[in-house]
């Protein structure tokens, strides 16, 4: 495997492209938005600068990593010659089904098609492809260059051979792959999202403020980051979509997104990427809590 196509240059896509490129793979990074591609490449460059400053890599390794990445705005051009496609576009079922229908037409039968979806059924996505045994979930964690885990999700039809190839490849990226089965939220988000949703519900009910809730979980449970700040980093839109998928998939009201989360997504306050969520990420007030509205 030499050429890897990554679809989506947002939070996850640029991290996935960075990780493959730093391990020596040629990466074809695809996004419909030129602006996202530019922003994604800037992020990769800044993250590499930070690694150079910390002496984790040298200047030459930074340049080689950047040279390994080429950008595209057309899926058909970007996936040419790719042995593996990792889809990391927006968490939306219809969008992902459409992308995989396109991939079915534009890739050869032996190209492995992976999706970084946080919750959408791998089996459903694979149903858009004429040979679904080549479709698999490759769920990287944020920030990708730092986080060790890759949750590998086998769809109903995913072959043993494809699963082994992707488990081995994840190890070559210096990650730890864990194999799980295809049910809503898989393992990571089935456990994480109800906790985040409950933290938002606790805020919504006026039990405590943003700072208090996050501090209880950080200092009391030894979590490196509070659940509200973690939600800001994941993206409140992404959290909302995952909860909707689990709510729908299990038909269980315990997964219904908290009304405050829904309101914040509708208002465009979706966390770090929009500059404001439970905290303010604007340059002047970096990571201050948004106090007036949410503190009891
Ligand atoms: N944010 C997280 O912490 C996290 C963690 C693990 C997995 N994920 C999953 O990764 C995927 C991407 O999430 P994200 O947080 O990077 O989202 P994001 O909003 O930061 O980025 C999504 C990118 O996809 C692009 N896009 C949309 N439609 C496209 C198309 N048709 N072709 C090509 N590009 C397209 C957008 O322009 C955008 O740049 C989602 O499936 C999400 O569930 C997210």
Short mmCIF file of C-alpha atoms and ligand atoms in Angstrom, two decimals:
data_model
loop_
_atom_site.label_atom_id
_atom_site.label_comp_id
_atom_site.label_asym_id
_atom_site.label_seq_id
_atom_site.Cartn_x
_atom_site.Cartn_y
_atom_site.Cartn_z
CA UNK A 1 0.00 0.00 0.00
CA UNK A 2 1.54 3.30 -1.09
CA UNK A 3 -1.23 5.69 -2.14
CA UNK A 4 -3.97 6.63 0.31
CA UNK A 5 -6.89 8.93 -0.55
CA UNK A 6 -8.52 10.85 2.31
CA UNK A 7 -11.94 12.42 1.70
CA UNK A 8 -12.60 15.52 3.84
CA UNK A 9 -9.94 17.94 5.07
CA UNK A 10 -11.72 19.03 8.28
CA UNK A 11 -10.79 18.27 11.90
CA UNK A 12 -10.29 14.55 11.29
CA UNK A 13 -9.36 14.43 7.60
CA UNK A 14 -6.33 16.69 7.98
CA UNK A 15 -5.16 14.68 11.02
CA UNK A 16 -5.54 11.40 9.10
CA UNK A 17 -3.68 12.83 6.09
CA UNK A 18 -0.92 14.10 8.39
CA UNK A 19 -0.54 10.70 10.09
CA UNK A 20 -0.30 8.70 6.84
CA UNK A 21 2.03 11.25 5.21
CA UNK A 22 4.36 11.26 8.22
CA UNK A 23 4.59 7.46 7.97
CA UNK A 24 5.77 7.76 4.35
CA UNK A 25 2.52 7.17 2.44
CA UNK A 26 1.53 9.34 -0.53
CA UNK A 27 -1.71 11.03 0.45
CA UNK A 28 -4.35 12.42 -1.90
CA UNK A 29 -6.41 14.78 0.26
CA UNK A 30 -9.85 15.59 -1.20
CA UNK A 31 -12.44 18.17 -0.14
CA UNK A 32 -15.27 19.88 -2.02
CA UNK A 33 -14.19 23.14 -0.43
CA UNK A 34 -10.92 24.82 -1.53
CA UNK A 35 -11.05 26.78 1.71
CA UNK A 36 -11.20 23.59 3.82
CA UNK A 37 -8.23 22.19 1.91
CA UNK A 38 -6.21 25.35 2.57
CA UNK A 39 -7.24 25.42 6.23
CA UNK A 40 -6.44 21.69 6.54
CA UNK A 41 -2.97 22.09 5.02
CA UNK A 42 -2.29 25.09 7.31
CA UNK A 43 -3.29 23.01 10.33
CA UNK A 44 -0.99 20.14 9.27
CA UNK A 45 1.87 22.59 8.78
CA UNK A 46 1.33 24.21 12.18
CA UNK A 47 1.07 20.83 13.92
CA UNK A 48 4.33 19.73 12.24
CA UNK A 49 5.99 22.99 13.38
CA UNK A 50 4.96 22.16 16.93
CA UNK A 51 6.52 18.68 16.58
CA UNK A 52 9.76 20.22 15.27
CA UNK A 53 9.81 22.69 18.19
CA UNK A 54 9.40 19.77 20.62
CA UNK A 55 12.21 17.92 18.75
CA UNK A 56 9.91 14.97 17.97
CA UNK A 57 10.76 15.31 14.27
CA UNK A 58 13.37 17.31 12.34
CA UNK A 59 12.79 20.02 9.71
CA UNK A 60 13.48 17.52 6.86
CA UNK A 61 10.78 15.14 8.17
CA UNK A 62 8.33 18.04 8.29
CA UNK A 63 9.07 18.95 4.66
CA UNK A 64 8.86 15.31 3.49
CA UNK A 65 5.50 14.95 5.24
CA UNK A 66 4.10 18.03 3.51
CA UNK A 67 5.52 16.91 0.14
CA UNK A 68 3.71 13.57 0.54
CA UNK A 69 0.31 15.32 0.44
CA UNK A 70 -1.44 16.46 -2.77
CA UNK A 71 -4.85 18.15 -2.69
CA UNK A 72 -7.90 17.62 -4.92
CA UNK A 73 -11.45 18.99 -5.14
CA UNK A 74 -12.79 16.12 -7.30
CA UNK A 75 -13.27 12.66 -5.76
CA UNK A 76 -12.73 10.84 -9.09
CA UNK A 77 -9.34 12.51 -9.60
CA UNK A 78 -8.29 12.21 -5.96
CA UNK A 79 -8.93 8.45 -5.63
CA UNK A 80 -6.98 7.50 -8.76
CA UNK A 81 -4.30 4.83 -7.95
CA UNK A 82 -5.34 4.72 -4.27
CA UNK A 83 -5.11 1.30 -2.60
CA UNK A 84 -7.13 2.64 0.32
CA UNK A 85 -9.69 5.42 0.60
CA UNK A 86 -10.43 6.81 4.08
CA UNK A 87 -13.64 8.82 4.05
CA UNK A 88 -13.75 11.57 6.71
CA UNK A 89 -16.42 13.92 5.35
CA UNK A 90 -19.18 15.52 7.40
CA UNK A 91 -21.17 13.12 9.68
CA UNK A 92 -24.33 12.88 7.58
CA UNK A 93 -25.84 9.58 6.44
CA UNK A 94 -27.12 10.73 3.04
CA UNK A 95 -23.80 12.41 2.24
CA UNK A 96 -21.79 9.30 3.14
CA UNK A 97 -24.09 7.01 1.13
CA UNK A 98 -23.68 9.32 -1.87
CA UNK A 99 -19.87 9.36 -1.51
CA UNK A 100 -19.73 5.54 -1.34
CA UNK A 101 -21.98 5.22 -4.42
CA UNK A 102 -19.46 7.44 -6.16
CA UNK A 103 -16.53 5.35 -4.83
CA UNK A 104 -18.19 2.17 -6.09
CA UNK A 105 -17.97 3.64 -9.60
CA UNK A 106 -14.62 5.41 -9.37
CA UNK A 107 -12.36 2.84 -7.63
CA UNK A 108 -11.15 -0.61 -8.62
CA UNK A 109 -12.61 -3.69 -6.92
CA UNK A 110 -9.50 -4.28 -4.82
CA UNK A 111 -9.37 -0.77 -3.34
CA UNK A 112 -10.27 -0.93 0.35
CA UNK A 113 -12.93 1.62 1.30
CA UNK A 114 -12.76 2.79 4.93
CA UNK A 115 -14.95 5.31 6.71
CA UNK A 116 -14.04 7.33 9.77
CA UNK A 117 -17.71 7.72 10.74
CA UNK A 118 -18.32 8.07 14.47
CA UNK A 119 -21.63 6.26 14.45
CA UNK A 120 -23.25 5.58 11.08
CA UNK A 121 -23.74 1.90 10.22
CA UNK A 122 -20.79 0.47 8.26
CA UNK A 123 -23.18 -2.19 6.92
CA UNK A 124 -25.53 0.49 5.57
CA UNK A 125 -22.65 2.44 3.98
CA UNK A 126 -21.30 -0.82 2.48
CA UNK A 127 -24.71 -1.59 0.95
CA UNK A 128 -24.00 1.18 -1.61
CA UNK A 129 -20.97 -0.75 -2.91
CA UNK A 130 -21.27 -3.77 -5.22
CA UNK A 131 -18.66 -5.74 -3.26
CA UNK A 132 -19.33 -4.71 0.37
CA UNK A 133 -16.62 -7.02 1.77
CA UNK A 134 -14.08 -4.26 0.99
CA UNK A 135 -15.82 -1.67 3.23
CA UNK A 136 -14.69 -1.20 6.84
CA UNK A 137 -14.79 1.37 9.67
CA UNK A 138 -11.48 2.98 10.55
CA UNK A 139 -12.40 5.26 13.44
CA UNK A 140 -9.46 7.48 14.36
CA UNK A 141 -9.56 9.63 17.48
CA UNK A 142 -9.04 13.39 17.69
CA UNK A 143 -6.29 14.71 17.48
CA UNK A 144 -5.26 11.93 15.10
CA UNK A 145 -1.46 12.43 15.11
CA UNK A 146 -1.47 12.14 18.93
CA UNK A 147 -4.16 9.61 19.84
CA UNK A 148 -3.12 5.95 19.82
CA UNK A 149 -6.48 4.22 19.35
CA UNK A 150 -8.09 3.25 16.05
CA UNK A 151 -11.46 1.53 16.50
CA UNK A 152 -11.75 -0.92 13.60
CA UNK A 153 -15.38 -1.70 12.82
CA UNK A 154 -16.34 -4.77 10.85
CA UNK A 155 -19.53 -4.36 8.84
CA UNK A 156 -21.79 -7.40 8.41
CA UNK A 157 -20.01 -8.32 5.15
CA UNK A 158 -16.47 -7.06 5.79
CA UNK A 159 -14.01 -9.81 4.87
CA UNK A 160 -11.38 -11.28 7.22
CA UNK A 161 -8.69 -10.32 4.72
CA UNK A 162 -9.71 -6.64 4.63
CA UNK A 163 -9.96 -6.56 8.43
CA UNK A 164 -6.45 -8.02 8.80
CA UNK A 165 -4.99 -5.60 6.25
CA UNK A 166 -6.47 -2.60 8.09
CA UNK A 167 -5.43 -3.88 11.55
CA UNK A 168 -1.85 -4.37 10.27
CA UNK A 169 -1.82 -0.99 8.53
CA UNK A 170 -2.96 0.77 11.74
CA UNK A 171 0.00 -0.78 13.55
CA UNK A 172 2.32 0.50 10.82
CA UNK A 173 1.01 3.99 11.66
CA UNK A 174 2.15 3.32 15.23
CA UNK A 175 -1.45 3.11 16.45
CA UNK A 176 -3.28 0.49 18.52
CA UNK A 177 -6.21 -0.99 16.54
CA UNK A 178 -9.15 -2.57 18.39
CA UNK A 179 -11.68 -4.67 16.46
CA UNK A 180 -15.39 -4.17 17.24
CA UNK A 181 -18.72 -5.01 15.62
CA UNK A 182 -21.10 -2.73 13.79
CA UNK A 183 -23.83 -1.42 16.14
CA UNK A 184 -24.83 2.25 16.63
CA UNK A 185 -22.00 4.26 18.24
CA UNK A 186 -19.74 1.16 18.09
CA UNK A 187 -17.91 1.08 21.47
CA UNK A 188 -16.22 4.48 21.86
CA UNK A 189 -19.23 6.73 21.27
CA UNK A 190 -21.80 4.39 22.77
CA UNK A 191 -20.08 5.01 26.08
CA UNK A 192 -18.73 8.57 25.58
CA UNK A 193 -21.78 10.32 24.08
CA UNK A 194 -24.29 9.49 26.86
CA UNK A 195 -21.73 10.95 29.31
CA UNK A 196 -21.35 14.17 27.27
CA UNK A 197 -25.13 14.42 26.81
CA UNK A 198 -25.67 13.94 30.56
CA UNK A 199 -23.12 16.69 31.30
CA UNK A 200 -25.06 19.04 28.98
CA UNK A 201 -28.35 17.97 30.64
CA UNK A 202 -26.79 18.73 34.06
CA UNK A 203 -25.91 22.24 32.81
CA UNK A 204 -29.37 22.63 31.23
CA UNK A 205 -31.05 21.68 34.51
CA UNK A 206 -29.02 24.36 36.32
CA UNK A 207 -27.32 21.86 38.64
CA UNK A 208 -23.93 23.50 38.05
CA UNK A 209 -22.03 25.73 35.60
CA UNK A 210 -19.60 24.83 32.80
CA UNK A 211 -16.50 25.24 34.95
CA UNK A 212 -17.97 23.29 37.86
CA UNK A 213 -19.13 20.33 35.74
CA UNK A 214 -15.81 20.05 33.91
CA UNK A 215 -13.80 20.45 37.13
CA UNK A 216 -15.76 17.70 38.91
CA UNK A 217 -14.98 15.30 36.06
CA UNK A 218 -11.33 16.37 35.68
CA UNK A 219 -10.32 16.38 39.33
CA UNK A 220 -12.82 13.86 40.63
CA UNK A 221 -12.60 11.23 37.89
CA UNK A 222 -9.08 11.97 36.60
CA UNK A 223 -10.37 12.78 33.10
CA UNK A 224 -7.76 14.83 31.23
CA UNK A 225 -10.50 17.15 29.95
CA UNK A 226 -14.05 17.86 31.17
CA UNK A 227 -16.96 16.49 29.07
CA UNK A 228 -18.16 19.96 27.98
CA UNK A 229 -14.72 20.98 26.75
CA UNK A 230 -14.32 17.61 25.06
CA UNK A 231 -17.67 18.18 23.28
CA UNK A 232 -16.32 21.54 22.04
CA UNK A 233 -13.24 19.79 20.65
CA UNK A 234 -15.24 17.01 18.97
CA UNK A 235 -17.73 19.58 17.55
CA UNK A 236 -21.24 19.93 18.98
CA UNK A 237 -22.69 19.21 15.52
CA UNK A 238 -20.79 15.90 15.43
CA UNK A 239 -21.97 15.00 18.99
CA UNK A 240 -25.55 15.84 18.01
CA UNK A 241 -25.41 13.67 14.87
CA UNK A 242 -23.96 10.71 16.79
CA UNK A 243 -26.68 10.92 19.46
CA UNK A 244 -29.36 11.09 16.74
CA UNK A 245 -27.93 7.94 15.11
CA UNK A 246 -27.94 6.06 18.45
CA UNK A 247 -31.43 7.36 19.35
CA UNK A 248 -32.73 6.19 16.01
CA UNK A 249 -30.72 2.93 15.95
CA UNK A 250 -31.70 1.70 19.43
CA UNK A 251 -35.13 3.41 19.55
CA UNK A 252 -34.24 4.35 23.11
CA UNK A 253 -35.02 7.83 24.56
CA UNK A 254 -31.89 7.72 26.74
CA UNK A 255 -29.88 8.73 23.67
CA UNK A 256 -32.06 11.76 22.73
CA UNK A 257 -29.85 14.86 22.39
CA UNK A 258 -30.38 17.39 25.21
CA UNK A 259 -32.47 20.39 23.98
CA UNK A 260 -29.59 22.74 24.92
CA UNK A 261 -27.24 20.81 22.60
CA UNK A 262 -29.81 21.03 19.78
CA UNK A 263 -30.22 24.79 20.36
CA UNK A 264 -26.47 25.43 20.34
CA UNK A 265 -26.07 23.52 17.07
CA UNK A 266 -28.95 25.48 15.53
CA UNK A 267 -27.33 28.72 16.73
CA UNK A 268 -24.02 27.75 15.11
CA UNK A 269 -22.16 27.61 18.46
CA UNK A 270 -20.53 24.28 17.70
CA UNK A 271 -17.27 24.51 19.62
CA UNK A 272 -13.64 25.09 18.69
CA UNK A 273 -14.20 25.07 14.91
CA UNK A 274 -16.82 27.86 15.08
CA UNK A 275 -14.92 29.84 17.74
CA UNK A 276 -17.53 29.27 20.46
CA UNK A 277 -19.29 26.41 22.20
CA UNK A 278 -19.35 25.93 25.96
CA UNK A 279 -16.12 27.96 25.95
CA UNK A 280 -15.01 30.97 23.90
CA UNK A 281 -12.14 30.23 21.49
CA UNK A 282 -11.85 33.68 19.92
CA UNK A 283 -8.30 35.04 19.96
CA UNK A 284 -9.09 37.54 22.73
CA UNK A 285 -10.74 35.08 25.10
CA UNK A 286 -9.09 31.81 24.22
CA UNK A 287 -10.74 28.89 26.06
CA UNK A 288 -12.57 31.09 28.55
CA UNK A 289 -15.88 29.68 29.57
CA UNK A 290 -18.92 31.39 28.06
CA UNK A 291 -20.08 32.47 31.47
CA UNK A 292 -23.19 34.63 31.28
CA UNK A 293 -25.43 32.13 29.52
CA UNK A 294 -24.40 28.84 31.01
CA UNK A 295 -23.17 29.36 34.54
CA UNK A 296 -25.58 28.83 37.33
N1 LIG B 1 -14.50 15.56 15.34
C1 LIG B 1 -14.13 14.46 15.98
O1 LIG B 1 -13.61 14.49 17.10
C2 LIG B 1 -14.31 13.11 15.31
C3 LIG B 1 -13.69 11.98 15.90
C4 LIG B 1 -13.78 10.75 15.24
C5 LIG B 1 -14.49 10.65 14.05
N2 LIG B 1 -15.11 11.76 13.53
C6 LIG B 1 -15.83 11.59 12.25
O2 LIG B 1 -15.00 12.07 11.21
C7 LIG B 1 -15.81 12.57 10.15
C8 LIG B 1 -15.41 14.01 9.87
O3 LIG B 1 -15.65 14.78 11.02
P1 LIG B 1 -14.90 16.17 11.26
O4 LIG B 1 -15.04 16.49 12.72
O5 LIG B 1 -13.53 16.14 10.64
O6 LIG B 1 -15.85 17.16 10.41
P2 LIG B 1 -15.52 18.60 9.85
O7 LIG B 1 -16.81 19.32 9.78
O8 LIG B 1 -14.39 19.23 10.60
O9 LIG B 1 -14.97 18.29 8.36
C9 LIG B 1 -15.75 17.71 7.36
C10 LIG B 1 -15.14 18.06 6.00
O10 LIG B 1 -15.82 17.30 5.00
C11 LIG B 1 -15.90 18.10 3.84
N3 LIG B 1 -16.91 17.57 2.94
C12 LIG B 1 -18.26 17.65 3.03
N4 LIG B 1 -18.83 17.03 1.98
C13 LIG B 1 -17.83 16.52 1.21
C14 LIG B 1 -17.77 15.79 -0.02
N5 LIG B 1 -18.89 15.44 -0.68
N6 LIG B 1 -16.57 15.47 -0.52
C15 LIG B 1 -15.44 15.84 0.13
N7 LIG B 1 -15.41 16.54 1.28
C16 LIG B 1 -16.59 16.88 1.82
C17 LIG B 1 -16.23 19.50 4.40
O11 LIG B 1 -15.94 20.52 3.44
C18 LIG B 1 -15.32 19.55 5.63
O12 LIG B 1 -14.05 20.11 5.31
C19 LIG B 1 -17.26 12.42 10.59
O13 LIG B 1 -17.78 11.23 10.08
C20 LIG B 1 -17.14 12.36 12.11
O14 LIG B 1 -18.19 11.67 12.72
C21 LIG B 1 -15.03 12.98 14.13
#
